[in-house]
PDB file of C-alpha atoms in Angstrom:
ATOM      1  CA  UNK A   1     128.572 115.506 104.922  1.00  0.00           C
ATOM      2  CA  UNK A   2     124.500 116.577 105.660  1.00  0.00           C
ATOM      3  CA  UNK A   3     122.735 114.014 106.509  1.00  0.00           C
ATOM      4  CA  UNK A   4     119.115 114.727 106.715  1.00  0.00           C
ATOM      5  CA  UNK A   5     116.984 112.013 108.663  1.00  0.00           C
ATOM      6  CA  UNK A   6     114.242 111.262 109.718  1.00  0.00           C
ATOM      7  CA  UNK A   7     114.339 108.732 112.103  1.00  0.00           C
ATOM      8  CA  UNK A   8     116.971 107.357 110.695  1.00  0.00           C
ATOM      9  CA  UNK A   9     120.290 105.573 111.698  1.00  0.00           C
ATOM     10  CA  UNK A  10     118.830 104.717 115.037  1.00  0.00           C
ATOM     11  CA  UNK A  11     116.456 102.080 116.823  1.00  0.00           C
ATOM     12  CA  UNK A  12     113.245 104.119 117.569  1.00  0.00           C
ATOM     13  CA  UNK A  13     110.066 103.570 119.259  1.00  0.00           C
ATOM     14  CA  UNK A  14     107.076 106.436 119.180  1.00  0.00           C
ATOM     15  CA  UNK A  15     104.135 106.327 121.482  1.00  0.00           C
ATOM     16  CA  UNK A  16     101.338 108.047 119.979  1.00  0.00           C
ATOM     17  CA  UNK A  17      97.469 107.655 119.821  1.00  0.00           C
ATOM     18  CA  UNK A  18      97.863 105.508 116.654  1.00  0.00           C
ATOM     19  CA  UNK A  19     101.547 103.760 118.194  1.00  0.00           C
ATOM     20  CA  UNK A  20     104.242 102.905 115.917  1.00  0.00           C
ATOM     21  CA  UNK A  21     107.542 101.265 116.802  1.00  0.00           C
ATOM     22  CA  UNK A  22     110.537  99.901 114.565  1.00  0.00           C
ATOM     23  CA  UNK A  23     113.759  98.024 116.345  1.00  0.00           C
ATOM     24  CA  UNK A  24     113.880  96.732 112.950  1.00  0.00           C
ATOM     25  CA  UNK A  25     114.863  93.431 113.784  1.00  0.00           C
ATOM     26  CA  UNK A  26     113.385  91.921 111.105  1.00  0.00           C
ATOM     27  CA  UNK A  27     115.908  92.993 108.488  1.00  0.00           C
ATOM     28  CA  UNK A  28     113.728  94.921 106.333  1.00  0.00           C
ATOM     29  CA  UNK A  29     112.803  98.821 106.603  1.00  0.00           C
ATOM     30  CA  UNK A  30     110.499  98.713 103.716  1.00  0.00           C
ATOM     31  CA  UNK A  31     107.761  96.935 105.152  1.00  0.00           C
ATOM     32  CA  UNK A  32     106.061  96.675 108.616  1.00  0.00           C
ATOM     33  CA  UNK A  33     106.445  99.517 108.896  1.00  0.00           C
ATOM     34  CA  UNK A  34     106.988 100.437 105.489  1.00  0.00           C
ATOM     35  CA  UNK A  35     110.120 102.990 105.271  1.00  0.00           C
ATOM     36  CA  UNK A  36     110.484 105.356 102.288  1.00  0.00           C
ATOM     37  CA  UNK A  37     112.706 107.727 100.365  1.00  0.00           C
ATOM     38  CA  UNK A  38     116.683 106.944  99.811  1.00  0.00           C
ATOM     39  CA  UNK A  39     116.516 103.404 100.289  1.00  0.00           C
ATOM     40  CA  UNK A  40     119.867 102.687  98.749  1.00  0.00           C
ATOM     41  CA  UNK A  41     121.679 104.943 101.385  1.00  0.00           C
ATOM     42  CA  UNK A  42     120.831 102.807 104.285  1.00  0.00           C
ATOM     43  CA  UNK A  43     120.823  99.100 105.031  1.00  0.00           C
ATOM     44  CA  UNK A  44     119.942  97.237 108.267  1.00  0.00           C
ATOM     45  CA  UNK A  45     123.779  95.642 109.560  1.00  0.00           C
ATOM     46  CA  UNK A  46     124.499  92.692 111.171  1.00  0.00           C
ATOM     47  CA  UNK A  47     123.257  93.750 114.550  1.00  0.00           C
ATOM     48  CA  UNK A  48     119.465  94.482 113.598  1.00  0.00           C
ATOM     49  CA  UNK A  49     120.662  98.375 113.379  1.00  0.00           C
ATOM     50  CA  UNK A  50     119.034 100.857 110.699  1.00  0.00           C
ATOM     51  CA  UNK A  51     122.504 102.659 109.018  1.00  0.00           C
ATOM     52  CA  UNK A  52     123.445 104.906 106.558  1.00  0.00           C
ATOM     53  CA  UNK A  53     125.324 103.504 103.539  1.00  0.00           C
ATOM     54  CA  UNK A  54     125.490 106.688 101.286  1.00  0.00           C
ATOM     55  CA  UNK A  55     128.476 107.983 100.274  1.00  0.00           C
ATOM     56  CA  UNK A  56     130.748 110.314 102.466  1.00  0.00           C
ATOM     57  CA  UNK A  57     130.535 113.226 100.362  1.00  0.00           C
ATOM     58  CA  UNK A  58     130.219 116.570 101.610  1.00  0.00           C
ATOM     59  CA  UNK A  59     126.516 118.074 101.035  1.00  0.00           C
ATOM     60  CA  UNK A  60     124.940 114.734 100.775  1.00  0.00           C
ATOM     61  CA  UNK A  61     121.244 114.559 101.953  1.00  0.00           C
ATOM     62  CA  UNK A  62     119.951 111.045 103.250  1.00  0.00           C
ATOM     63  CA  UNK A  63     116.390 110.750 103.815  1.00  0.00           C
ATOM     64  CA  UNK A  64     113.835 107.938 105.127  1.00  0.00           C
ATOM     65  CA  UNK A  65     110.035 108.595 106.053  1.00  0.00           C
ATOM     66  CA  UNK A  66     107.192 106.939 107.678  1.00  0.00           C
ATOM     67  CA  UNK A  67     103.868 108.095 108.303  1.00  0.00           C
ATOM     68  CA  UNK A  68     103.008 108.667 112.338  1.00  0.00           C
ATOM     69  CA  UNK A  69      99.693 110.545 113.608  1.00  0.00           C
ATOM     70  CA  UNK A  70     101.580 112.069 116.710  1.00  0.00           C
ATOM     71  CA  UNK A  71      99.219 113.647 119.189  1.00  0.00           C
ATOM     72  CA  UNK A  72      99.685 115.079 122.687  1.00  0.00           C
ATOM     73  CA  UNK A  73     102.077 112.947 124.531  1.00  0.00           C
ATOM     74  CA  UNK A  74     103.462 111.519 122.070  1.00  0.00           C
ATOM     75  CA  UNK A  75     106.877 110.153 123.475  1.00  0.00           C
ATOM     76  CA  UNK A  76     109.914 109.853 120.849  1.00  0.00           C
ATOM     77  CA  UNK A  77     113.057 107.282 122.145  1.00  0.00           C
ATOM     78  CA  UNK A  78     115.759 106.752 120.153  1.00  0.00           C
ATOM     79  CA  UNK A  79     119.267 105.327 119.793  1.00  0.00           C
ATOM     80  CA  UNK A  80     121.921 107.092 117.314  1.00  0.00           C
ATOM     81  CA  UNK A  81     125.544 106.068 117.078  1.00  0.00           C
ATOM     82  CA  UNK A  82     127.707 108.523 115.069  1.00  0.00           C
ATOM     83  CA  UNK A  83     130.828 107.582 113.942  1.00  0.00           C
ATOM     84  CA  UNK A  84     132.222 110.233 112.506  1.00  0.00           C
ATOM     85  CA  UNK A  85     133.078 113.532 113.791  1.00  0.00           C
ATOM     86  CA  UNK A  86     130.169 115.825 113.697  1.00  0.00           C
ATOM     87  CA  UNK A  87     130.675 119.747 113.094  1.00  0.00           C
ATOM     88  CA  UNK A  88     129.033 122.396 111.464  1.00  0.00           C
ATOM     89  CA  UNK A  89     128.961 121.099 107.655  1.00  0.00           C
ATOM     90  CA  UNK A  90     128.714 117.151 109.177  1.00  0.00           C
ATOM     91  CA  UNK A  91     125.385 116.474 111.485  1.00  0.00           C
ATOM     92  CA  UNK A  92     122.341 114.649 111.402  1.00  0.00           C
ATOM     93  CA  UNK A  93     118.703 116.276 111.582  1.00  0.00           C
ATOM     94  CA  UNK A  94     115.912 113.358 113.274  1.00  0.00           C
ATOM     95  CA  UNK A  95     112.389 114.974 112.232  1.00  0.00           C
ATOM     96  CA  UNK A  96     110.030 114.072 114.838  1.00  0.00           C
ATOM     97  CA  UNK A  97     107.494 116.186 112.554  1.00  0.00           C
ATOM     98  CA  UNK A  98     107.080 117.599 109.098  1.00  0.00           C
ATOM     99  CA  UNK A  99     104.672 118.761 106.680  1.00  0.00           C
ATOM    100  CA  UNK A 100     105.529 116.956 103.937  1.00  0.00           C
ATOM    101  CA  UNK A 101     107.242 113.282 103.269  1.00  0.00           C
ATOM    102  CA  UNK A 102     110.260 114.444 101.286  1.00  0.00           C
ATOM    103  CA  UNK A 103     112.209 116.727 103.809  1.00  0.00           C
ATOM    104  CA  UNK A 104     114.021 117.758 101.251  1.00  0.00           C
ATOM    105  CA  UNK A 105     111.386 119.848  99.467  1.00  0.00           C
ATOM    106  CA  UNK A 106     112.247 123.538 100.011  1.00  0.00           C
ATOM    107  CA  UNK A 107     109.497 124.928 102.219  1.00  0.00           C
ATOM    108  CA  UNK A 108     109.578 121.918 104.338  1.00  0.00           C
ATOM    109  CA  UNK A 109     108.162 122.825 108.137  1.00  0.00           C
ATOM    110  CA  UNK A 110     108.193 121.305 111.389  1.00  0.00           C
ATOM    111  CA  UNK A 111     110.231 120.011 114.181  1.00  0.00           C
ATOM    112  CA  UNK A 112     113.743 117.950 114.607  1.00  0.00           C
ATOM    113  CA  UNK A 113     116.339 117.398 116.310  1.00  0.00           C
ATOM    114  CA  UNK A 114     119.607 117.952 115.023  1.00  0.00           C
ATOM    115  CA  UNK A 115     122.665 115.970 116.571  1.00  0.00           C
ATOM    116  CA  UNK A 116     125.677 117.656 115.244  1.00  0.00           C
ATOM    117  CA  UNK A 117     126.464 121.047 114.282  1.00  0.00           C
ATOM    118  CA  UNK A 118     129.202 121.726 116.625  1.00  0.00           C
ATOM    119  CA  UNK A 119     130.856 118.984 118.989  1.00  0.00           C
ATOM    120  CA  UNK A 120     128.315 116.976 120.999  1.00  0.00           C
ATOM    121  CA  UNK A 121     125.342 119.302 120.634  1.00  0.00           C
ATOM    122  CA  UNK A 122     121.882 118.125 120.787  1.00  0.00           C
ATOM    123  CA  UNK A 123     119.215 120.452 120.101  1.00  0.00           C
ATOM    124  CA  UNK A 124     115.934 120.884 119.412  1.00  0.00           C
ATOM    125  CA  UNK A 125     114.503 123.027 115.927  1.00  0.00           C
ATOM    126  CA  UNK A 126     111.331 124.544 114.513  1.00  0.00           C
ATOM    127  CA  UNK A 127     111.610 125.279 111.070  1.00  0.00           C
ATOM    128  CA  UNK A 128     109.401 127.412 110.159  1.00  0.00           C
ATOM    129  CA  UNK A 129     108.463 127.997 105.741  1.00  0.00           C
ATOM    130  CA  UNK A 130     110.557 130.453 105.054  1.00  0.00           C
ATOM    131  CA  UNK A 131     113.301 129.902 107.677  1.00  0.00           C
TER     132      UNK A 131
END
């Protein structure tokens, strides 16, 4: 199963010029800040957690967006939990950055992090247009 985040299924806090921060402890990732795209694929659990809820089917995409002017020094923290075994059809990709709100656009651009792709790697991506 792809799942294609962005700044999803974790706690996160950014530092940034204009700052924004979700634990979402308030229960509700469609407001403050607001939170869009697959809405029905995640819920907040029991624990004040952000978590995907989509179905385990191989080549799903998950997606949920919120604006962020990141400048220089901008500082991303995060906390993921994966459950299930990650491998090269089963990972997550965190966009710190992109060009565009739905990430699943072809053409998208811009940075992420993708945890996954083989057992216990964590790396960092440019995508680039046409790449």
């Amino acid at each position: 199963m792809k799942l294609y985040l962005l700044l999803a299924a974790l706690l996160l806090t950014l530092s940034a010029h204009a700052q924004l921060s979700d634990s979402f402890t308030d229960g509700d990732f469609t407001q403050n800040p607001p939170w869009t795209g697959d809405a029905a694929g995640f819920t907040i659990n029991a624990q004040k957690q952000l978590q995907t809820n989509g179905p385990a089917v191989t080549g799903t995409q998950l997606q949920l967006v919120t604006p962020c002017q990141a400048v220089t020094g901008t500082t991303w923290e995060c906390w993921v939990n994966i459950k299930n075994t990650v491998s090269s059809g089963n990972y997550a990709d965190v966009w710190l950055l992109a060009d565009r709100a739905d990430l699943k656009t072809s053409g998208t651009q811009g940075y992420f992090v993708r945890l996954g792709g083989t057992p216990k790697e964590v790396a960092l991506f440019r995508k680039k247009r046409h790449g």
